[in-house]
Short mmCIF file of C-alpha atoms and ligand atoms in Angstrom, two decimals:
data_model
loop_
_atom_site.label_atom_id
_atom_site.label_comp_id
_atom_site.label_asym_id
_atom_site.label_seq_id
_atom_site.Cartn_x
_atom_site.Cartn_y
_atom_site.Cartn_z
CA MET A 763 -0.08 -0.21 0.02
CA PHE A 764 0.66 3.82 -0.65
CA GLU A 765 2.49 5.09 2.52
CA LYS A 766 2.07 9.19 0.97
CA ILE A 767 0.07 10.11 -1.84
CA LEU A 768 -0.01 13.72 -3.07
CA ILE A 769 -2.85 14.60 -4.43
CA ALA A 770 -2.71 17.11 -7.59
CA ASN A 771 -5.38 19.04 -7.27
CA ARG A 772 -7.77 21.88 -5.36
CA GLY A 773 -11.81 22.13 -3.63
CA GLU A 774 -13.63 19.19 -3.04
CA ILE A 775 -12.51 16.90 -4.96
CA ALA A 776 -9.04 17.44 -2.96
CA LEU A 777 -10.93 16.67 0.28
CA ARG A 778 -12.79 14.01 -0.89
CA ILE A 779 -9.23 12.47 -1.69
CA HIS A 780 -7.86 13.32 1.04
CA ARG A 781 -10.84 11.66 3.05
CA ALA A 782 -10.36 8.11 0.99
CA CYS A 783 -6.46 8.37 1.95
CA ARG A 784 -6.49 8.66 5.88
CA GLU A 785 -9.36 6.26 6.07
CA MET A 786 -6.61 3.90 4.39
CA GLY A 787 -4.05 4.98 6.51
CA ILE A 788 -2.38 6.82 3.89
CA LYS A 789 -1.04 10.60 4.62
CA THR A 790 -1.39 13.19 1.79
CA VAL A 791 0.54 16.36 0.42
CA ALA A 792 -1.94 19.18 -0.60
CA VAL A 793 -0.35 21.34 -3.10
CA HIS A 794 -1.61 24.85 -3.87
CA SER A 795 -1.20 27.89 -5.70
CA THR A 796 -0.88 31.46 -3.65
CA ILE A 797 -4.14 32.31 -4.00
CA ASP A 798 -5.23 28.77 -2.06
CA ALA A 799 -2.83 29.08 0.83
CA ASP A 800 -5.82 29.16 3.03
CA ALA A 801 -8.06 26.33 1.61
CA MET A 802 -9.54 24.15 2.91
CA HIS A 803 -7.77 20.95 1.30
CA VAL A 804 -4.48 23.07 2.70
CA ARG A 805 -5.60 22.74 5.82
CA LEU A 806 -6.37 19.30 6.05
CA ALA A 807 -3.55 17.85 4.16
CA ASP A 808 -0.84 16.57 6.73
CA GLU A 809 2.14 18.34 4.26
CA SER A 810 1.42 20.90 1.88
CA VAL A 811 3.88 22.65 -0.71
CA CYS A 812 2.85 26.10 -3.08
CA ILE A 813 3.42 25.14 -6.59
CA GLY A 814 3.14 28.48 -7.63
CA PRO A 815 0.80 31.59 -8.33
CA ALA A 816 -3.08 31.75 -9.15
CA PRO A 817 -2.98 30.58 -12.41
CA ALA A 818 -3.65 26.86 -13.10
CA ARG A 819 -1.41 26.95 -15.80
CA ASP A 820 1.59 27.81 -13.59
CA SER A 821 0.71 26.18 -10.43
CA TYR A 822 -1.57 23.34 -10.89
CA LEU A 823 -0.79 22.56 -14.36
CA ASN A 824 3.13 22.71 -13.48
CA ILE A 825 3.80 19.60 -14.18
CA HIS A 826 7.54 20.33 -12.99
CA ALA A 827 6.45 21.84 -9.64
CA LEU A 828 3.96 18.84 -9.10
CA LEU A 829 6.96 16.30 -9.70
CA SER A 830 9.43 18.77 -7.63
CA ALA A 831 6.60 18.63 -4.76
CA ALA A 832 6.35 15.04 -5.08
CA THR A 833 10.34 14.30 -4.31
CA ILE A 834 10.50 16.73 -2.02
CA THR A 835 8.02 15.20 0.29
CA GLY A 836 8.65 11.51 -0.72
CA ALA A 837 5.10 10.79 -2.05
CA ASP A 838 4.95 7.58 -3.75
CA ALA A 839 2.08 8.07 -5.80
CA ILE A 840 -0.04 11.24 -7.61
CA HIS A 841 -3.39 11.09 -7.55
CA PRO A 842 -4.72 14.02 -9.96
CA GLY A 843 -7.94 14.29 -9.45
CA ILE A 844 -10.39 15.89 -11.82
CA GLY A 845 -9.88 18.06 -14.68
CA PHE A 846 -6.21 20.10 -14.35
CA LEU A 847 -3.84 17.35 -15.54
CA SER A 848 -5.81 14.06 -15.37
CA GLU A 849 -6.27 13.73 -18.25
CA ASN A 850 -2.96 14.39 -19.57
CA ALA A 851 -1.35 11.34 -20.80
CA ASN A 852 2.30 13.11 -21.02
CA PHE A 853 1.55 14.03 -16.98
CA ALA A 854 0.72 10.19 -16.27
CA GLU A 855 3.76 9.50 -18.20
CA MET A 856 5.77 12.12 -16.62
CA VAL A 857 5.12 11.03 -13.41
CA GLU A 858 5.52 7.05 -13.60
CA GLU A 859 9.13 8.16 -15.70
CA HIS A 860 10.09 9.62 -12.33
CA GLY A 861 9.15 6.63 -10.27
CA PHE A 862 5.88 7.67 -9.03
CA ALA A 863 2.49 5.57 -9.23
CA PHE A 864 0.16 7.38 -11.58
CA ILE A 865 -3.34 7.01 -9.84
CA GLY A 866 -5.12 6.33 -13.02
CA PRO A 867 -5.26 4.46 -16.20
CA THR A 868 -2.23 3.95 -18.57
CA ALA A 869 -1.02 6.87 -20.40
CA ASP A 870 -1.84 5.26 -23.50
CA HIS A 871 -5.46 4.44 -22.16
CA ILE A 872 -5.40 8.66 -21.81
CA ARG A 873 -4.00 9.05 -24.90
CA VAL A 874 -6.54 6.98 -26.96
CA MET A 875 -9.40 7.78 -25.59
CA GLY A 876 -8.44 11.23 -25.66
CA ASP A 877 -8.71 11.02 -29.57
CA LYS A 878 -12.22 10.78 -30.18
CA VAL A 879 -11.31 8.71 -33.86
CA ALA A 880 -9.73 6.69 -32.36
CA ALA A 881 -11.76 5.85 -28.71
CA LYS A 882 -14.60 5.13 -31.13
CA ARG A 883 -12.51 2.96 -33.60
CA ALA A 884 -10.77 1.23 -30.66
CA VAL A 885 -14.76 0.28 -28.62
CA THR A 886 -16.57 -0.66 -32.08
CA GLY A 887 -13.11 -3.53 -32.36
CA ALA A 888 -14.96 -4.57 -29.58
CA GLY A 889 -18.30 -4.36 -30.57
CA LEU A 890 -19.85 -1.80 -28.64
CA PRO A 891 -22.20 0.83 -30.79
CA VAL A 892 -21.57 3.70 -31.60
CA VAL A 893 -23.41 6.80 -33.82
CA PRO A 894 -23.12 5.91 -37.93
CA GLY A 895 -21.25 8.36 -39.59
CA SER A 896 -17.55 8.82 -40.96
CA ASP A 897 -15.02 6.04 -40.71
CA GLY A 898 -12.63 8.20 -39.27
CA ALA A 899 -11.60 11.94 -39.67
CA VAL A 900 -12.85 13.72 -42.14
CA ALA A 901 -9.97 15.60 -44.57
CA THR A 902 -11.29 17.30 -46.95
CA VAL A 903 -14.72 19.56 -48.02
CA GLU A 904 -15.98 17.12 -50.70
CA GLU A 905 -15.52 14.24 -47.87
CA ALA A 906 -18.26 15.65 -46.28
CA ARG A 907 -20.36 16.64 -48.32
CA ALA A 908 -20.21 13.32 -49.88
CA LEU A 909 -20.82 11.77 -46.08
CA VAL A 910 -23.57 14.11 -45.51
CA GLN A 911 -25.67 12.51 -49.15
CA ARG A 912 -24.67 8.97 -47.68
CA ILE A 913 -26.18 9.65 -43.67
CA GLY A 914 -28.63 12.38 -44.24
CA CYS A 915 -29.02 15.56 -42.19
CA PRO A 916 -28.51 16.58 -40.33
CA VAL A 917 -25.01 16.02 -38.98
CA LEU A 918 -22.76 16.93 -36.85
CA ILE A 919 -19.58 17.87 -36.94
CA LYS A 920 -17.19 16.99 -34.56
CA ALA A 921 -13.47 17.81 -32.98
CA THR A 922 -11.34 14.91 -32.71
CA ALA A 923 -9.45 16.22 -29.82
CA GLY A 924 -12.92 17.60 -28.52
CA GLY A 925 -15.18 16.37 -25.87
CA GLY A 926 -17.01 19.19 -23.85
CA GLY A 927 -18.75 20.12 -27.22
CA LYS A 928 -15.71 22.93 -28.52
CA GLY A 929 -15.87 22.88 -32.29
CA MET A 930 -19.49 21.30 -32.52
CA LYS A 931 -21.19 22.07 -35.98
CA VAL A 932 -24.73 20.97 -37.21
CA VAL A 933 -25.83 20.90 -40.41
CA ASN A 934 -29.17 21.38 -41.18
CA HIS A 935 -28.82 21.14 -45.37
CA ILE A 936 -26.44 19.59 -48.04
CA ASP A 937 -26.12 23.56 -49.09
CA GLU A 938 -24.62 24.00 -44.99
CA VAL A 939 -21.76 21.36 -45.59
CA ASP A 940 -19.36 23.60 -46.52
CA GLU A 941 -19.46 26.84 -44.09
CA GLN A 942 -20.17 24.12 -40.60
CA TYR A 943 -17.09 21.87 -42.51
CA ARG A 944 -14.63 25.00 -42.24
CA LEU A 945 -16.14 26.34 -38.84
CA ALA A 946 -15.70 23.45 -37.36
CA ARG A 947 -11.88 23.25 -38.32
CA SER A 948 -11.35 26.45 -37.46
CA GLU A 949 -12.99 26.20 -34.31
CA ALA A 950 -11.12 23.24 -32.59
CA LYS A 951 -7.85 24.45 -34.01
CA ALA A 952 -8.71 26.98 -31.69
CA ALA A 953 -9.67 25.23 -29.03
CA PHE A 954 -7.06 22.03 -29.04
CA GLY A 955 -4.57 23.44 -31.86
CA ASN A 956 -5.53 20.18 -33.63
CA ASP A 957 -8.41 20.84 -36.61
CA GLU A 958 -9.12 17.04 -37.18
CA VAL A 959 -12.81 16.88 -37.27
CA TYR A 960 -15.75 13.83 -37.94
CA MET A 961 -18.55 13.02 -38.55
CA GLU A 962 -21.68 11.72 -37.05
CA LYS A 963 -25.58 11.09 -37.41
CA TYR A 964 -26.93 13.86 -35.45
CA LEU A 965 -28.90 12.99 -32.85
CA ALA A 966 -31.95 15.44 -31.86
CA ARG A 967 -33.11 14.53 -28.35
CA PRO A 968 -31.08 11.99 -26.73
CA ARG A 969 -30.18 11.21 -23.08
CA HIS A 970 -26.57 11.54 -21.55
CA ILE A 971 -26.42 7.77 -20.17
CA GLU A 972 -22.62 6.98 -18.45
CA VAL A 973 -21.38 3.58 -17.41
CA GLN A 974 -19.24 3.61 -13.92
CA LEU A 975 -16.53 1.23 -14.87
CA LEU A 976 -13.94 0.15 -12.66
CA ALA A 977 -10.65 -2.66 -13.73
CA ASP A 978 -7.92 -3.74 -11.60
CA THR A 979 -4.42 -4.50 -13.31
CA HIS A 980 -5.19 -8.47 -13.71
CA GLY A 981 -7.92 -7.65 -15.85
CA ASN A 982 -10.55 -7.78 -13.96
CA VAL A 983 -13.40 -5.41 -14.45
CA VAL A 984 -16.43 -4.63 -12.90
CA HIS A 985 -19.64 -1.48 -13.51
CA PHE A 986 -21.41 0.48 -10.87
CA GLY A 987 -24.38 1.33 -13.44
CA GLU A 988 -24.87 4.00 -15.08
CA ARG A 989 -25.74 7.83 -14.20
CA ASP A 990 -27.68 9.58 -15.90
CA CYS A 991 -26.28 13.12 -16.84
CA SER A 992 -29.23 15.12 -18.76
CA ILE A 993 -29.79 17.93 -17.29
CA GLN A 994 -26.73 19.89 -18.41
CA ARG A 995 -26.27 23.49 -19.84
CA ARG A 996 -23.48 24.48 -22.05
CA HIS A 997 -22.00 21.32 -21.62
CA GLN A 998 -21.45 21.40 -18.07
CA LYS A 999 -23.69 19.04 -15.94
CA VAL A 1000 -26.16 20.96 -13.77
CA VAL A 1001 -28.14 17.16 -12.10
CA GLU A 1002 -27.25 13.73 -12.28
CA GLU A 1003 -28.89 11.07 -10.97
CA ALA A 1004 -28.60 7.36 -10.47
CA PRO A 1005 -30.18 4.85 -12.05
CA SER A 1006 -31.66 6.70 -14.63
CA PRO A 1007 -35.15 6.87 -14.37
CA ALA A 1008 -35.40 6.29 -18.28
CA LEU A 1009 -34.02 2.73 -18.57
CA ASN A 1010 -35.43 -0.65 -17.24
CA LYS A 1011 -33.12 -3.51 -15.67
CA GLN A 1012 -32.13 -5.53 -18.79
CA GLU A 1013 -31.44 -1.93 -20.77
CA ARG A 1014 -29.18 -1.31 -17.60
CA GLU A 1015 -27.44 -4.86 -17.53
CA LYS A 1016 -27.41 -4.66 -21.31
CA VAL A 1017 -25.19 -1.55 -21.60
CA GLY A 1018 -23.00 -1.65 -18.37
CA MET A 1019 -22.08 -5.52 -19.55
CA LEU A 1020 -21.03 -4.28 -23.27
CA ALA A 1021 -19.07 -1.12 -21.32
CA SER A 1022 -17.40 -3.27 -19.07
CA ARG A 1023 -16.69 -5.95 -21.69
CA THR A 1024 -15.19 -3.54 -24.35
CA ALA A 1025 -13.12 -2.29 -20.62
CA LYS A 1026 -11.87 -5.53 -20.45
CA LEU A 1027 -11.08 -5.83 -24.08
CA LEU A 1028 -8.54 -2.79 -24.26
CA GLY A 1029 -7.12 -4.16 -21.36
CA TYR A 1030 -8.13 -0.88 -19.13
CA ARG A 1031 -7.40 -0.15 -15.68
CA GLY A 1032 -8.47 2.03 -12.75
CA VAL A 1033 -12.27 4.13 -12.71
CA GLY A 1034 -13.21 5.27 -15.91
CA THR A 1035 -16.75 6.53 -17.33
CA MET A 1036 -18.07 5.47 -21.00
CA GLU A 1037 -20.61 7.76 -22.36
CA PHE A 1038 -23.39 7.30 -24.15
CA LEU A 1039 -26.35 8.65 -25.78
CA TYR A 1040 -29.25 6.90 -25.41
CA GLU A 1041 -32.13 7.52 -27.56
CA ASP A 1042 -35.55 5.53 -28.81
CA GLY A 1043 -34.09 2.18 -26.58
CA ASN A 1044 -30.86 2.51 -28.01
CA PHE A 1045 -27.28 3.33 -26.85
CA TYR A 1046 -24.45 4.87 -28.56
CA PHE A 1047 -20.76 5.19 -27.39
CA ILE A 1048 -19.63 8.30 -27.81
CA GLU A 1049 -16.46 8.59 -25.66
CA MET A 1050 -14.79 7.63 -22.72
CA ASN A 1051 -13.37 9.40 -19.66
CA THR A 1052 -9.93 7.97 -18.50
CA ARG A 1053 -10.54 9.49 -14.82
CA LEU A 1054 -12.77 10.04 -11.45
CA GLN A 1055 -15.97 12.08 -12.50
CA VAL A 1056 -17.23 14.57 -10.48
CA GLU A 1057 -21.00 12.67 -9.72
CA HIS A 1058 -19.19 10.06 -8.73
CA PRO A 1059 -20.77 10.10 -5.50
CA ILE A 1060 -24.14 9.03 -6.55
CA THR A 1061 -22.91 6.09 -7.68
CA GLU A 1062 -21.05 5.39 -4.26
CA ALA A 1063 -24.63 6.33 -2.67
CA ILE A 1064 -26.64 3.19 -4.61
CA THR A 1065 -23.98 0.77 -4.12
CA GLY A 1066 -22.49 1.50 -1.10
CA ILE A 1067 -18.69 1.30 -2.57
CA ASP A 1068 -16.18 3.93 -1.96
CA LEU A 1069 -14.86 4.66 -5.47
CA VAL A 1070 -11.66 6.59 -4.63
CA ARG A 1071 -11.10 4.19 -2.19
CA GLU A 1072 -10.91 1.04 -5.19
CA GLN A 1073 -9.60 3.64 -7.32
CA ILE A 1074 -6.22 3.99 -5.02
CA ARG A 1075 -6.58 -0.13 -4.05
CA VAL A 1076 -6.17 -0.80 -8.26
CA ALA A 1077 -3.38 1.59 -8.17
CA THR A 1078 -0.99 -0.03 -6.20
CA GLY A 1079 -1.80 -3.54 -8.13
CA ALA A 1080 -4.27 -5.31 -5.80
CA PRO A 1081 -7.19 -7.26 -7.42
CA LEU A 1082 -10.64 -6.48 -7.35
CA GLY A 1083 -11.96 -9.51 -4.95
CA TYR A 1084 -15.36 -9.37 -6.07
CA THR A 1085 -17.38 -9.80 -9.42
CA GLN A 1086 -19.80 -8.09 -11.19
CA GLU A 1087 -22.62 -10.38 -8.74
CA ASP A 1088 -21.33 -8.72 -5.69
CA ILE A 1089 -22.20 -5.52 -6.73
CA THR A 1090 -25.50 -4.63 -6.06
CA PHE A 1091 -28.00 -1.44 -6.20
CA GLU A 1092 -30.17 -0.04 -3.75
CA GLY A 1093 -32.22 3.24 -4.08
CA HIS A 1094 -32.04 6.14 -5.99
CA ALA A 1095 -29.38 8.84 -5.75
CA ILE A 1096 -29.28 12.78 -7.90
CA GLU A 1097 -26.71 15.34 -7.21
CA CYS A 1098 -26.98 19.29 -7.69
CA ARG A 1099 -23.60 20.69 -8.50
CA VAL A 1100 -24.03 24.18 -6.35
CA ASN A 1101 -21.72 26.87 -8.70
CA ALA A 1102 -20.95 29.79 -7.07
CA GLU A 1103 -23.16 31.48 -10.00
CA ASP A 1104 -25.76 33.92 -10.26
CA PRO A 1105 -29.04 31.53 -10.61
CA ASP A 1106 -30.78 33.62 -13.28
CA THR A 1107 -28.08 34.78 -15.08
CA PHE A 1108 -25.12 32.52 -14.74
CA ALA A 1109 -22.50 35.63 -13.84
CA PRO A 1110 -19.77 33.88 -11.62
CA SER A 1111 -20.36 35.13 -7.87
CA PRO A 1112 -17.03 34.47 -6.53
CA GLY A 1113 -16.16 36.35 -2.97
CA LYS A 1114 -16.36 36.18 0.62
CA VAL A 1115 -18.27 33.29 2.21
CA VAL A 1116 -20.07 34.80 5.57
CA ALA A 1117 -22.34 32.18 6.53
CA TYR A 1118 -22.18 28.81 5.70
CA HIS A 1119 -24.30 26.11 6.91
CA PRO A 1120 -24.51 23.01 5.07
CA ALA A 1121 -27.53 20.46 4.33
CA GLY A 1122 -27.50 17.47 6.82
CA GLY A 1123 -29.70 14.50 7.84
CA LEU A 1124 -29.79 10.98 6.49
CA GLY A 1125 -29.29 9.98 2.91
CA VAL A 1126 -27.70 13.60 2.69
CA ARG A 1127 -24.02 14.45 1.56
CA VAL A 1128 -22.52 17.35 1.13
CA ASP A 1129 -18.70 17.40 -0.63
CA THR A 1130 -17.34 21.24 -0.66
CA ALA A 1131 -14.32 22.57 0.83
CA LEU A 1132 -16.37 26.02 2.22
CA TYR A 1133 -16.06 27.17 5.08
CA ALA A 1134 -17.74 30.19 6.87
CA GLY A 1135 -15.19 33.37 5.91
CA TYR A 1136 -13.15 31.61 3.12
CA SER A 1137 -13.10 33.41 0.21
CA VAL A 1138 -13.95 31.72 -3.56
CA PRO A 1139 -11.21 32.95 -5.37
CA PRO A 1140 -12.53 33.67 -9.21
CA THR A 1141 -9.35 32.23 -10.64
CA TYR A 1142 -10.97 28.43 -11.03
CA ASP A 1143 -14.50 27.04 -12.00
CA SER A 1144 -17.53 28.23 -9.83
CA LEU A 1145 -18.16 24.62 -8.47
CA VAL A 1146 -18.03 25.51 -5.06
CA ALA A 1147 -20.41 22.22 -3.57
CA LYS A 1148 -22.30 19.22 -4.33
CA LEU A 1149 -25.17 17.92 -2.67
CA ILE A 1150 -25.86 14.54 -2.96
CA VAL A 1151 -28.93 13.26 -1.18
CA TYR A 1152 -29.99 9.00 -1.42
CA GLY A 1153 -33.54 7.85 -0.90
CA ALA A 1154 -34.78 4.54 -0.66
CA THR A 1155 -37.24 5.61 -3.91
CA ARG A 1156 -36.53 8.63 -6.20
CA ASN A 1157 -39.70 10.30 -5.10
CA GLU A 1158 -38.32 10.09 -1.80
CA CYS A 1159 -34.96 11.15 -2.75
CA LEU A 1160 -36.83 14.21 -4.50
CA MET A 1161 -38.19 14.86 -1.34
CA ARG A 1162 -35.40 15.04 0.75
CA LEU A 1163 -33.12 16.98 -1.94
CA ARG A 1164 -35.89 19.62 -2.28
CA ARG A 1165 -35.68 20.07 2.32
CA SER A 1166 -32.27 19.84 1.90
CA ILE A 1167 -32.15 22.34 -0.64
CA GLU A 1168 -34.10 24.53 1.61
CA GLU A 1169 -31.72 24.55 5.07
CA PHE A 1170 -28.44 24.66 2.86
CA VAL A 1171 -26.91 27.99 3.72
CA ILE A 1172 -24.42 29.78 2.14
CA ASP A 1173 -24.28 33.51 2.30
CA GLY A 1174 -22.28 36.29 1.27
CA ILE A 1175 -21.40 35.13 -2.25
CA LYS A 1176 -24.45 34.08 -4.84
CA THR A 1177 -25.35 30.24 -5.86
CA THR A 1178 -27.36 28.41 -7.89
CA LEU A 1179 -29.21 26.65 -5.12
CA PRO A 1180 -32.26 28.50 -6.03
CA LEU A 1181 -31.84 27.20 -9.70
CA HIS A 1182 -31.48 24.01 -8.10
CA GLN A 1183 -34.68 23.69 -6.53
CA ARG A 1184 -36.72 25.11 -9.73
CA ILE A 1185 -35.29 22.84 -11.62
CA ILE A 1186 -36.62 19.56 -9.36
CA SER A 1187 -39.94 21.36 -8.80
CA GLN A 1188 -40.51 21.20 -12.77
CA ASN A 1189 -43.23 17.94 -13.67
CA GLU A 1190 -40.89 16.90 -16.14
CA PHE A 1191 -38.13 16.34 -14.12
CA ILE A 1192 -40.29 14.52 -11.41
CA ASP A 1193 -41.77 12.72 -13.94
CA GLY A 1194 -37.98 11.56 -15.42
CA GLN A 1195 -38.75 12.87 -18.64
CA TYR A 1196 -36.10 15.29 -19.48
CA ASP A 1197 -33.13 14.70 -22.36
CA ILE A 1198 -30.13 17.04 -23.08
CA ARG A 1199 -32.11 20.13 -24.54
CA TRP A 1200 -34.87 20.00 -21.58
CA LEU A 1201 -33.06 22.59 -19.33
CA GLU A 1202 -31.27 24.56 -21.90
CA ASN A 1203 -34.74 25.11 -23.23
CA LYS A 1204 -36.53 25.84 -20.17
CA LEU A 1205 -33.93 28.71 -19.81
CA LYS A 1206 -34.46 29.81 -22.97
CA ASP A 1207 -38.22 29.94 -22.89
CA GLY A 1208 -38.84 31.71 -19.16
CA SER A 1209 -40.62 28.76 -17.91
CA LEU A 1210 -37.73 27.60 -15.16
C1 MV4 B 682 -23.67 14.57 -29.79
C2 MV4 B 682 -25.18 14.98 -30.28
C3 MV4 B 682 -25.80 14.61 -30.99
N1 MV4 B 682 -25.40 13.87 -31.58
N2 MV4 B 682 -23.76 13.25 -31.09
C4 MV4 B 682 -21.77 17.34 -27.22
C5 MV4 B 682 -20.43 16.61 -26.09
C6 MV4 B 682 -19.54 16.00 -26.75
N3 MV4 B 682 -19.14 15.21 -25.09
C7 MV4 B 682 -21.19 14.61 -27.07
N4 MV4 B 682 -22.09 15.85 -27.28
C8 MV4 B 682 -22.86 15.45 -27.84
N5 MV4 B 682 -23.32 14.30 -29.10
C9 MV4 B 682 -24.40 13.06 -31.83
N6 MV4 B 682 -24.35 12.45 -32.82
C10 MV4 B 682 -24.92 15.40 -28.75
C11 MV4 B 682 -23.91 16.44 -27.74
C12 MV4 B 682 -24.62 16.66 -26.87
C13 MV4 B 682 -25.37 16.83 -25.78
C14 MV4 B 682 -24.26 15.08 -25.41
C15 MV4 B 682 -24.57 15.42 -23.59
C16 MV4 B 682 -24.35 15.88 -22.73
C17 MV4 B 682 -25.10 17.32 -23.47
C18 MV4 B 682 -25.49 17.47 -24.64
C19 MV4 B 682 -25.56 19.29 -25.52
C20 MV4 B 682 -25.30 19.58 -26.12
C21 MV4 B 682 -24.96 18.55 -27.14
#
């Protein structure tokens, strides 16, 4: 087992990882930028190292500073957390070259899944269904036009280096191909420094269903069921739930089995998530995330498994020690991402938290690094707390979530808590009848 882990992250996820480490008897090293000197993740850790100035590129993305911090503190492993360097294959490689364990998949798996064309090809080879479209990259506008003629409008042009929706362009009519193709390439170039694009049939109203996976280094893979992450705005998840209200037991077992079988064939290790679009009873793989996810706690709530603990265990080379049949699902969980933003305009709202009182009681979990007197810096992403609520049934979960939002106090900054109360009060949400367009449509027509 590791004795000391350096946590290359900040905020609530750094605390989440610290907690798993301490419960395993592992010491932690926090790293922080100058603006985070009094952050909660620094206070809790056994040791801390300042790795640079506030901008992420100078601190949390500074590979040399992180490796130096791991060296001087004698850490034996590095946990990248979420965001920042968590899906950077070069970082994973350098961590291992410097003699530390990387708590994540191999650099090769990160690299393949970071290239969306390579990822699709890899999982198709393993028998996973994907959205019909181009066979690999589309290199010329002539090729793009021919493809639109073959698969029919609407068609979506996506960046190979993409994810997160950047560089995505819809083609609704053959006359638009040339313009949308050029726009997609130039946006991809600007966002990723890589203008390669590929094409898919555009699904108009799918749900976003993702499967949580865990693999050890001995070829054992299990899935922990799905999460429904269809409540999104501008490619940022807002509310997630597990299980999905749209799937029946057979569909759940089918997509879980398909995903875990694929991960096994690919020789994957660690935690990972396969993302699918789900429409008219069909699943289509779109991407795989090779890291822990923000919304992992809802899976923990319905399975009783500590995913970060498992992630650390398999990184030591330990075998899973259980099989798919040992994993059982019970009840329902919903997560609301609480952002330091104006709930009506989504304008960032950093600043000093003057009063803080989290929701509590049975079935309520709050993952946060906030405390009264803490100043939320304007420098990083605006997620400041995750409210995770469990209930024996979806209805119990919803009732408990409503009262939890009512009692959650974060004063001094604006947060999206009021938005969450409005979302979960909508009939469509209560009925589980929503798709990836639902939230943005509600915001646009002013009915939220
Ligand atoms: C799609 C799609 C419709 N059809 N692919 C958005 C980001 C990237 N992860 C994939 N995305 C989409 N791919 C096809 N063929 C619609 C989206 C999409 C989306 C997907 C999941 C959750 C929210 C979304 C919001 C807008 C678009």
